[in-house]
Coordinates of C-alpha atoms and ligand atoms in Angstrom, one line a residue:
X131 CA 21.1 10.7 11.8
X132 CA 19.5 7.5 10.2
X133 CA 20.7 4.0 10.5
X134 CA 20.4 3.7 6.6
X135 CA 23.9 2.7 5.4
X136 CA 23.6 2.4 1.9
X137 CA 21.6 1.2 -1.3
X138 CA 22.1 -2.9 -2.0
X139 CA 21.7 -4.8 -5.3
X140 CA 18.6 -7.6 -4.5
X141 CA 20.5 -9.4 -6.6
X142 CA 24.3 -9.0 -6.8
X143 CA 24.7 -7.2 -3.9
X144 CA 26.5 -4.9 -5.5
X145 CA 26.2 -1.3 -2.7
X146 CA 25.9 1.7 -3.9
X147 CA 25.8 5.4 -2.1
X148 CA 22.0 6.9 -0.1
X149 CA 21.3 9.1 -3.6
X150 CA 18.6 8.8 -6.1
X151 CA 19.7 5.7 -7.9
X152 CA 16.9 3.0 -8.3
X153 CA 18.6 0.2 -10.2
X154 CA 21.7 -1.9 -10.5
X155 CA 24.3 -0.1 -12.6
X156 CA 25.9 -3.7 -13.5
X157 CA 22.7 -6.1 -13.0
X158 CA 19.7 -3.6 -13.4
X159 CA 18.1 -4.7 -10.5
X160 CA 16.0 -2.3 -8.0
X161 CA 18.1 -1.3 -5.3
X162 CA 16.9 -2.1 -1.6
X163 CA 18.0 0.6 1.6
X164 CA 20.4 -1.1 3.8
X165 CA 20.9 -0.2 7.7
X166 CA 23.3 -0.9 10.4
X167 CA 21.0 -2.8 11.9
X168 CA 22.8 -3.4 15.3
X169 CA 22.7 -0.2 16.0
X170 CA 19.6 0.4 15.3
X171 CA 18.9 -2.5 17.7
X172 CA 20.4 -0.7 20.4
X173 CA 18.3 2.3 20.1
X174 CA 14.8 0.7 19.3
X175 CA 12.7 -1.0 22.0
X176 CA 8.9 -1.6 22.6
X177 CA 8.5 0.6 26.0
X178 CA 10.0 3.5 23.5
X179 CA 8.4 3.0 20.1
X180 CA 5.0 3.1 22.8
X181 CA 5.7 6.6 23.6
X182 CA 5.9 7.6 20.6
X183 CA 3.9 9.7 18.0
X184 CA 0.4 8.3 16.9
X185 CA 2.1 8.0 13.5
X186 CA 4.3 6.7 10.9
X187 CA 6.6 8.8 12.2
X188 CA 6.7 6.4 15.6
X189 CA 9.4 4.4 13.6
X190 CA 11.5 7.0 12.7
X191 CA 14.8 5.6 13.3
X192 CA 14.0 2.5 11.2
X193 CA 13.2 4.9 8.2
X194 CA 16.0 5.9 6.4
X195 CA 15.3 10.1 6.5
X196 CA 18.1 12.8 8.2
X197 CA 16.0 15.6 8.9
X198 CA 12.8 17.4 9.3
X199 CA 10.2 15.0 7.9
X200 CA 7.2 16.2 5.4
X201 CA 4.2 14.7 7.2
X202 CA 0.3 15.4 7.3
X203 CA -0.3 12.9 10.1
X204 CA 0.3 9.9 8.5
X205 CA -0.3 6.1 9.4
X206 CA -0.8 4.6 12.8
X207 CA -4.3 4.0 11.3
X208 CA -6.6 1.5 12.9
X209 CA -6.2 -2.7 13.0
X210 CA -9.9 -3.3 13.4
X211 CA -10.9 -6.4 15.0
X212 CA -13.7 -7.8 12.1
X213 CA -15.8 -9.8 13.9
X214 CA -19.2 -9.6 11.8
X215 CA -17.1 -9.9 8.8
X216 CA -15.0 -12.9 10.1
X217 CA -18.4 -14.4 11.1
X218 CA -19.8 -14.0 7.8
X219 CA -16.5 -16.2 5.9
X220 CA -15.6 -18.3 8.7
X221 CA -12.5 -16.6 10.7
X222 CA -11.9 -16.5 14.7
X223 CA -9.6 -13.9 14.8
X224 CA -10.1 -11.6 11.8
X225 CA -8.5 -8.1 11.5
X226 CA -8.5 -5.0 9.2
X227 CA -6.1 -2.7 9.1
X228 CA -7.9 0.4 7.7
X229 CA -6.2 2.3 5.8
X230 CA -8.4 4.5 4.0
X231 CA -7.8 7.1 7.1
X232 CA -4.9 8.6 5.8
X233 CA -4.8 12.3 4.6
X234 CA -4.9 11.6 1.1
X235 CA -7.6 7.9 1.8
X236 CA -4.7 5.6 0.9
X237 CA -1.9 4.0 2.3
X238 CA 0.6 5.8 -0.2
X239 CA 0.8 8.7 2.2
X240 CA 2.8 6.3 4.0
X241 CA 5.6 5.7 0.7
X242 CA 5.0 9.4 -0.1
X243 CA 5.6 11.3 3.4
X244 CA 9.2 9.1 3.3
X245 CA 10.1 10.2 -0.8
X246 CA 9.1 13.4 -1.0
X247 CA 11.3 13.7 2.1
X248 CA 13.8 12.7 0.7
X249 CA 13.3 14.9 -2.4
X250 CA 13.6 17.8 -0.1
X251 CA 16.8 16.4 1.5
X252 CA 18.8 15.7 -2.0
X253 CA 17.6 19.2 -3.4
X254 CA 15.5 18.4 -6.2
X255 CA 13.2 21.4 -7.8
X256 CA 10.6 19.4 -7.9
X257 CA 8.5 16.3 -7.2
X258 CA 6.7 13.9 -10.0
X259 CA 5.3 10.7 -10.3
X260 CA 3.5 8.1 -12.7
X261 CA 0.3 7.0 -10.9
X262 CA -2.8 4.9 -10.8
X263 CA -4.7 8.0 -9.0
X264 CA -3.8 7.4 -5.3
X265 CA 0.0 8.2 -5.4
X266 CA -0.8 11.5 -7.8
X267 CA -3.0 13.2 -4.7
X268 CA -0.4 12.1 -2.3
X269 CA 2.2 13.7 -3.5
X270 CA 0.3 16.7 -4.8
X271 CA -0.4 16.9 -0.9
X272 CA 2.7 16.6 0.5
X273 CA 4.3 18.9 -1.8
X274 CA 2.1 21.7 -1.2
X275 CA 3.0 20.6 2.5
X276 CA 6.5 21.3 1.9
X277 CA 6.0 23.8 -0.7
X278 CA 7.3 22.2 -3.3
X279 CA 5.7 22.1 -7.2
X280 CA 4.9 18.5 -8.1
X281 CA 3.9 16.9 -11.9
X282 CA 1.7 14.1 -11.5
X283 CA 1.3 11.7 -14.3
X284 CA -1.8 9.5 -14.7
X285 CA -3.5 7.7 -17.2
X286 CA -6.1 9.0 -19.1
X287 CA -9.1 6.4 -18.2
X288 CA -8.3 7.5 -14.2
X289 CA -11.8 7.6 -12.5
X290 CA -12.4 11.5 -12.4
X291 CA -12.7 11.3 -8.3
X292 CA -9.2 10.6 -8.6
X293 CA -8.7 13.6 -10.7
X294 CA -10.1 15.9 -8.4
X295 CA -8.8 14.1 -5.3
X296 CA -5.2 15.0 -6.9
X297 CA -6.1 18.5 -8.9
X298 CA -7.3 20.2 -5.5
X299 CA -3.8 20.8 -4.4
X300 CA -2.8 22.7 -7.6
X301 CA -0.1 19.9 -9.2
X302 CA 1.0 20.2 -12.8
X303 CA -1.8 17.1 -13.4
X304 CA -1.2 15.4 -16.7
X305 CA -3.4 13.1 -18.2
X306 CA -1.7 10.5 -20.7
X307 CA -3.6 8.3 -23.3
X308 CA -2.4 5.0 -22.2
X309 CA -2.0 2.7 -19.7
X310 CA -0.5 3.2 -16.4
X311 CA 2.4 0.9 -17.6
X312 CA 3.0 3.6 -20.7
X313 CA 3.1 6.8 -18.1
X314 CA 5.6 5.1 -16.1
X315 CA 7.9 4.1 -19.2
X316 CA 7.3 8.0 -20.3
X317 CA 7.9 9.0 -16.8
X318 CA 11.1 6.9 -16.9
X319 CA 12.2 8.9 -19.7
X320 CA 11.7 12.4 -18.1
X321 CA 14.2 10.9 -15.2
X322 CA 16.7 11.9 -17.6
X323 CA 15.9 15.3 -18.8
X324 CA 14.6 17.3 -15.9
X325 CA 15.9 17.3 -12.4
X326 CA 12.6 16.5 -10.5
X327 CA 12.4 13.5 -7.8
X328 CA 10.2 11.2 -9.3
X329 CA 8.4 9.6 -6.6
X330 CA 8.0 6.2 -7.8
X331 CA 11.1 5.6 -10.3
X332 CA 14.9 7.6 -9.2
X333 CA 13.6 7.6 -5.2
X334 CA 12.2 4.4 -5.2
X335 CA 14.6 2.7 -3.1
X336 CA 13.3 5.1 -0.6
X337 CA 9.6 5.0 -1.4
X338 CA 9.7 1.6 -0.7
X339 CA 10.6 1.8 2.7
X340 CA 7.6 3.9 3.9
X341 CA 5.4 0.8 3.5
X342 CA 7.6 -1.4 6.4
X343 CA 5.3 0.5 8.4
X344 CA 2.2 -1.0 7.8
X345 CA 3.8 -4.5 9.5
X346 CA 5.5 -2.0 12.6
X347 CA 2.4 -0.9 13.1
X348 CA 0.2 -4.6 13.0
X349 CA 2.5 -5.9 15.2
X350 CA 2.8 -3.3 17.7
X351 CA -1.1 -3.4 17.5
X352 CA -1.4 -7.1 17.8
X353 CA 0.7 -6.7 21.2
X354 CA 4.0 -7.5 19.4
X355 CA 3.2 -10.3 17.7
X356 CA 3.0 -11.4 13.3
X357 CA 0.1 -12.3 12.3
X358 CA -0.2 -16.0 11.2
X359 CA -1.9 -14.7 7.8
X360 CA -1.6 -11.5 5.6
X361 CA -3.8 -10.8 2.8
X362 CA -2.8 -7.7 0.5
X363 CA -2.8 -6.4 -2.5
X364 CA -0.5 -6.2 -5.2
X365 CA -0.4 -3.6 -7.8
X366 CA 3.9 -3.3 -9.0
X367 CA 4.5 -5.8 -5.7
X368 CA 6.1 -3.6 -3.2
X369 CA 3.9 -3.2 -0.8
X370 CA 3.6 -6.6 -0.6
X371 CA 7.1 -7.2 0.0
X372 CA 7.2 -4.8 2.7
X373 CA 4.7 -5.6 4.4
X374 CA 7.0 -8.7 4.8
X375 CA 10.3 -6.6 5.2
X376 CA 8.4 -4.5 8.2
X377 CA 7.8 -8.1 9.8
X378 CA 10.8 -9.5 9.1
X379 CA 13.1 -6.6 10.6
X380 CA 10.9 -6.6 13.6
X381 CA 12.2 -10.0 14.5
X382 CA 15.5 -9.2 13.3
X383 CA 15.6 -6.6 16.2
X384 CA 14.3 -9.0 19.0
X385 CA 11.0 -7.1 18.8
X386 CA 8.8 -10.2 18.2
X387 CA 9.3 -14.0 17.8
X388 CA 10.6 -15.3 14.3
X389 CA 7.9 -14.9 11.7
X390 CA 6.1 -17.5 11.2
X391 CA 3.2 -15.1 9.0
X392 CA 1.8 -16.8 5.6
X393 CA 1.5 -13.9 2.7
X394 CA -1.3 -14.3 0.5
X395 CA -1.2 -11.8 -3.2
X396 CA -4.6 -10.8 -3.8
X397 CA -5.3 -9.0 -7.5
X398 CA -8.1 -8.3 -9.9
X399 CA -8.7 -11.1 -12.2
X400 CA -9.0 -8.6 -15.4
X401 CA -5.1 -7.6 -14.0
X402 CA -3.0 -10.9 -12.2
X403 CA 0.0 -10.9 -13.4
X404 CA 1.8 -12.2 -10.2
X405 CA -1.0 -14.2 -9.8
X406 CA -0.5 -15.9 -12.7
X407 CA 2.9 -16.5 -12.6
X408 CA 2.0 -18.4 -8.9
X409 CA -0.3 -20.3 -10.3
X410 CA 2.1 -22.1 -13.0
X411 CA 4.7 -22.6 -10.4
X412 CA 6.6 -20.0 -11.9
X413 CA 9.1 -16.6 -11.1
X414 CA 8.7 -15.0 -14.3
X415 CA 6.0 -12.7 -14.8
X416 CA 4.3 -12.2 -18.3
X417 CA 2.9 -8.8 -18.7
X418 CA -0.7 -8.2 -19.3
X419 CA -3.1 -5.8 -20.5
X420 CA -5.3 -4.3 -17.4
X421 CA -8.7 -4.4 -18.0
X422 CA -10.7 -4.5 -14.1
X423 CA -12.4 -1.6 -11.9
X424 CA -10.0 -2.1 -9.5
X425 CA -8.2 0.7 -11.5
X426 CA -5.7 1.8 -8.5
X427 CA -3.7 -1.8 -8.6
X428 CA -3.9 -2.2 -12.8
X429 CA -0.4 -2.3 -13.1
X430 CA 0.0 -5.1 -16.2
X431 CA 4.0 -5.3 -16.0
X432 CA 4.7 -5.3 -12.2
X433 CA 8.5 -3.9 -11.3
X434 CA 8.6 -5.9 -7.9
X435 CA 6.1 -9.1 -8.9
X436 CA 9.4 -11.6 -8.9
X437 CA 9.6 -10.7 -5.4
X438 CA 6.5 -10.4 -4.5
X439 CA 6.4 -13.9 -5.8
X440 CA 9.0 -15.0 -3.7
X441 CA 7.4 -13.7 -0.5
X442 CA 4.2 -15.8 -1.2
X443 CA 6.4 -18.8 -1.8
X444 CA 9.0 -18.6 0.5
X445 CA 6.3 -17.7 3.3
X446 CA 4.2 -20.5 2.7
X447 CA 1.4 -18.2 1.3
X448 CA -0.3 -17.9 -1.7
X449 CA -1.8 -15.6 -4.5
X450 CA -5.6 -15.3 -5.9
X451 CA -7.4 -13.4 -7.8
X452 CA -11.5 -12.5 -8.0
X453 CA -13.6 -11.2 -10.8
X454 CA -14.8 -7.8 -10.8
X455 CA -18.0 -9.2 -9.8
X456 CA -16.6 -10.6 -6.2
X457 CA -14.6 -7.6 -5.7
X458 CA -17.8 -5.6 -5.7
X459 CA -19.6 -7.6 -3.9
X460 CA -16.3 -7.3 -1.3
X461 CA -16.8 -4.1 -1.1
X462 CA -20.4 -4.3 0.0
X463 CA -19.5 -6.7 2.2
X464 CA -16.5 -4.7 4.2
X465 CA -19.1 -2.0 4.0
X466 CA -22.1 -3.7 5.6
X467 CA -20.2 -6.2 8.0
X468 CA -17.4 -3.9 9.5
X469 CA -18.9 0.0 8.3
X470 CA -15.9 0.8 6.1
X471 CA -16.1 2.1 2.4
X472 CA -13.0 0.8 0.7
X473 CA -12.3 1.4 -3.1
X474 CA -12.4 -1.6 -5.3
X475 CA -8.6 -2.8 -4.3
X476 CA -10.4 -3.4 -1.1
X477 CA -13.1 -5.5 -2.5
X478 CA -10.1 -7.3 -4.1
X479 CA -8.5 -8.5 -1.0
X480 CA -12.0 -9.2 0.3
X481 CA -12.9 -11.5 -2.5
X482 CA -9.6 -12.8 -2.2
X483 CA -10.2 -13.3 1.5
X484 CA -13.3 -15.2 1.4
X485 CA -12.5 -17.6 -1.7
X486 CA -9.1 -18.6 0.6
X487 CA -11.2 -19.1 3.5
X488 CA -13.4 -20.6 1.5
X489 CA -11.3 -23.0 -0.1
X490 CA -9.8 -24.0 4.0
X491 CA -6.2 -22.3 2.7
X492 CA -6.9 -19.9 5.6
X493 CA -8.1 -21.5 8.5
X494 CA -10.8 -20.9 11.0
X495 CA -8.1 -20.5 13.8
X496 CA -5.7 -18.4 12.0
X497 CA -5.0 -14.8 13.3
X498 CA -5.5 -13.0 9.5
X499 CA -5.0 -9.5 9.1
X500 CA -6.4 -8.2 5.7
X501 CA -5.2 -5.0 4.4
X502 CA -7.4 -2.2 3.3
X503 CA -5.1 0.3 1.1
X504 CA -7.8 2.8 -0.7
X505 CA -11.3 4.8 0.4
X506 CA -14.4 4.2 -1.3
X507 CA -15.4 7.5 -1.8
X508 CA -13.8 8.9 -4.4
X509 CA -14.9 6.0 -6.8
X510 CA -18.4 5.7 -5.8
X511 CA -19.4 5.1 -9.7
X512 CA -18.3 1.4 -8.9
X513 CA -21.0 0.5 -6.7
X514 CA -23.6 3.1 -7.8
X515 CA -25.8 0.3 -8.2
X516 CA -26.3 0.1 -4.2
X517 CA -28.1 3.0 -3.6
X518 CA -31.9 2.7 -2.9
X519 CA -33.8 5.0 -0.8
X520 CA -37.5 5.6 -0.1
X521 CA -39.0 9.2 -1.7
X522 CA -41.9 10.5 0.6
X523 CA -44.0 13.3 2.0
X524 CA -43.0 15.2 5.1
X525 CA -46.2 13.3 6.8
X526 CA -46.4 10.1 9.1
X527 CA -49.1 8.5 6.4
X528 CA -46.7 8.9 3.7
X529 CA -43.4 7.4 5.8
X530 CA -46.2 4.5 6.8
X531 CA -47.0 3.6 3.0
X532 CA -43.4 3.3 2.4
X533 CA -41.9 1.3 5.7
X534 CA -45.3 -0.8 5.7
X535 CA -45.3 -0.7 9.8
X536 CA -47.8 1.8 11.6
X537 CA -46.1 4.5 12.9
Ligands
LIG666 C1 -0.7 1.7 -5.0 C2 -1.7 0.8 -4.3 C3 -1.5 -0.5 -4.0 C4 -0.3 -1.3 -4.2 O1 0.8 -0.8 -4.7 P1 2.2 -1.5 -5.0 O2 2.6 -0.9 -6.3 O3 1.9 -3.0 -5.2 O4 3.1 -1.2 -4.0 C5 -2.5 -1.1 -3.3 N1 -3.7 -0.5 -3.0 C6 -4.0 0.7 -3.4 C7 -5.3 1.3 -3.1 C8 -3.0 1.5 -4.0 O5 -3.3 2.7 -4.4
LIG667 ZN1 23.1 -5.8 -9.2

C-alpha cells in the first residue's frame, strides 16, 4: 500500500480519484498526487531510507505505486563533488548530480520506471508517449521490461542517436513532421481513441512524481541537508518543480531543516519560454518556436512553465538562458573539468551556471548542485568539432615528429 490519497487540483483544489486523469474536470488544471503525509512520516526515517536499495526505488513509500515496480536499476546516480569545474567559474562547494548513468542515459528513467508502473497497475494494453528522444527509449525499455508494447512518438528532426537509442527495443517508433509541441497535441488526441497509457499526458500526475527523487536523493547525499542553490533544466517545467517538491516534502517529514534552497531555470536561448516570462516579471508564458541543439528540452509551449515560474520566484532563484554557442562550450567544459559527457541540456545548465556565477547571483560560498539530465553520447554530432587526433606510423620516429618531444 502507498501513502498516495488522491489526485488534487493545483489550482481549485478540486480531489479527484488515483486513475489516469491528468487535468481539472472544472478548472483544466494538471492534477498533482496527494499523500497522507503523517503517515507516511511515521514510517520514513533516515537510519531506514540508508538501508535501503541503491535506487529510486529507496523511496518507495513516498512514490505513489501498490505493487511490483517495473525497474532497470534506476537512480541513486552519483552527486559528484566538482571541484576542477567549480575552480574554473568560481564556486567552493560545487556539485553534479550525474545523471546520464541511468539505463536509458537520462534521468526520465526516473518518471518512466513510476508511469509505466502505473500503466501496468490500471490495466492498460499498452504504453505511448510524445517525446523529445529521451522519454521515447525509456519507455521503449521499460516496456520490454515488463513486456508490454509501447508507441513512441517523436518529432521528425530527432537527432538519429536518439532514434536508435529508442528503436533498439522494438517500440512501434513514429516519426511526426513537426515540432515536439505538435506530437504532443496529436498524442493528446489518441488519449481518446485507443486505450494505451500515455506516459506523458493521462498518467502524468504520476510521471511527475518519479522526478521527487532527484531532491531525496541530493539530500540524502549531501548528509541530509538542501542545497543552498539548484540549477536545472527546464523543458515542459516539471522536473523543475519537483526537484523542489522532493525538497520540500523532505522537510515536511522532519527529514532535513526548512528549505532554504534558491532554484535557478536554465534553458536554451533558441527555446526560453519560462525564461522569458521571468525576465518581464511575468506568470504567463508566451509560446515560442524551438529553434537550439539542445533538442531534448525544445519544448516551445511548456505544460508546467507557470509553476515552474513560481518555484524560481517564490524560492528566491532565478532563470537564464545561453546561446547554443555557450552550451557547447558547457559541454566541453563538464567534459574536460569533471570527465562527464553530457548532451547539450547539460551544456545548458552549464552555461547557465557559469553566466550566474559570473554575474555574483550564485555566490562563491554557496553549496550549488547542478543537474545533469542527458548523456553525450548519443548526440555526438553536436560537438564533432572537438575531435583531433594525431595519424602516425607504428614507429617511435614517426610518434616523435608528431608529439615534438624525443622519445
Ligand atoms: C525531458 C528532459 C528534461 C526536462 O523535462 P521537463 O519536461 O522539464 O520535466 C531535462 N533534460 C533532459 C535531458 C530531458 O530529456
Ligand atoms: Zn481545478
Amino acid at each position: 500500500m502507498s501513502f498516495a490519497t488522491t489526485l488534487r487540483c493545483r489550482k481549485c483544489g478540486r480531489e479527484y480519484p488515483l486513475e489516469p486523469l491528468n487535468l481539472c474536470d472544472f478548472c483544466l488544471s494538471p492534477l498533482e498526487v496527494n499523500y497522507d503525509y503523517k503517515s507516511m512520516a511515521a514510517k520514513v526515517h533516515r537510519e531506514k531510507l540508508a538501508k535501503g536499495q541503491f535506487s529510486m526505488w529507496r523511496y518507495r513509500d513516498m512514490l505513489p505505486v501498490e505493487g511490483e515496480v517495473v525497474d532497470l536499476g534506476t537512480g541513486f546516480t552519483p552527486l559528484i563533488k566538482a571541484d576542477n569545474l567549480g575552480n574554473e567559474i568560481g564556486l567552493d562547494h560545487l556539485y553534479i548530480k550525474n545523471d546520464c548513468l541511468n539505463p536509458t542515459y537520462s534521468f526520465k528513467d526516473r518518471v518512466v520506471s513510476v508511469a509505466v508502473t502505473k500503466a501496468r497497475e490500471f490495466g492498460f494494453e499498452a504504453v505511448a508517449c510524445a517525446s523529445t528522444g529521451n522519454l521515447a527509449a525509456s519507455v521503449a525499455a521499460h516496456a520490454a521490461k515488463t513486456n508490454m508494447k509501447a508507441y513512441v512518438f517523436v518529432p521528425a528532426n530527432v537527432e538519429p542517436g536518439k532514434l536508435v537509442g529508442a528503436a533498439i527495443y522494438n517500440p512501434v517508433l513514429i516519426t511526426v513532421d513537426g515540432s515536439y509541441d505538435d506530437v504532443n497535441c496529436l498524442c493528446r488526441q489518441l488519449t481518446e481513441k485507443f486505450n494505451w497509457g500515455f506516459i506523458n499526458i493521462n498518467l502524468r500526475p504520476y510521471y511527475a512524481e518519479g522526478s521527487k527523487t532527484l531532491g531525496y536523493e541530493v539530500a540524502e547525499q549531501l548528509g541530509w541537508r538542501a542545497p543552498d542553490c539548484v540549477v536545472a533544466p527546464a523543458a515542459s517545467g516539471l522536473l523543475f518543480t519537483r526537484i523542489w517538491k522532493g525538497l520540500d516534502e523532505l522537510s515536511m517529514l522532519a527529514l532535513i531543516e526548512p528549505v532554504n534552497t534558491h532554484m535557478y531555470v536554465a534553458q536554451a536561448a533558441g527555446c526560453s519560454p519560462i525564461v522569458n516570462a521571468f525576465q518581464v516579471g511575468s506568470l504567463h508564458i508566451h509560446p515560442v518556436e524551438p529553434n537550439t541543439v539542445a533538442k531534448s528540452i525544445a519544448v516551445g509551449n511548456p505544460a508546467d512553465g507557470y509553476y515552474a515560474l513560481r518555484v524560481a520566484r517564490q524560492s528566491g532563484g532565478g532563470a537564464a538562458a545561453v546561446t547554443d554557442e555557450e552550451a557547447i562550450a558547457g559541454m566541453k567544459l563538464l567534459a574536460q573539468t569533471e570527465g562527464i559527457f553530457a548532451e547539450a541540456a547539460g551544456g545548458v545548465v552549464i552555461g547557465v551556471l557559469r553566466k550566474l556565477t559570473a554575474s555574483g547571483i550564485i555566490k562563491r560560498n554557496e553549496l550549488t548542485v547542478a543537474f545533469i539530465t542527458g548523456a553525450g553520447p548519443r548526440t555526438q554530432d553536436i560537438v564533432s568539432g572537438v575531435v583531433q587526433s594525431f595519424h602516425i606510423r607504428p614507429t617511435l620516429e614517426s610518434l616523435e615528429e608528431v608529439l615534438k618531444v624525443p622519445v
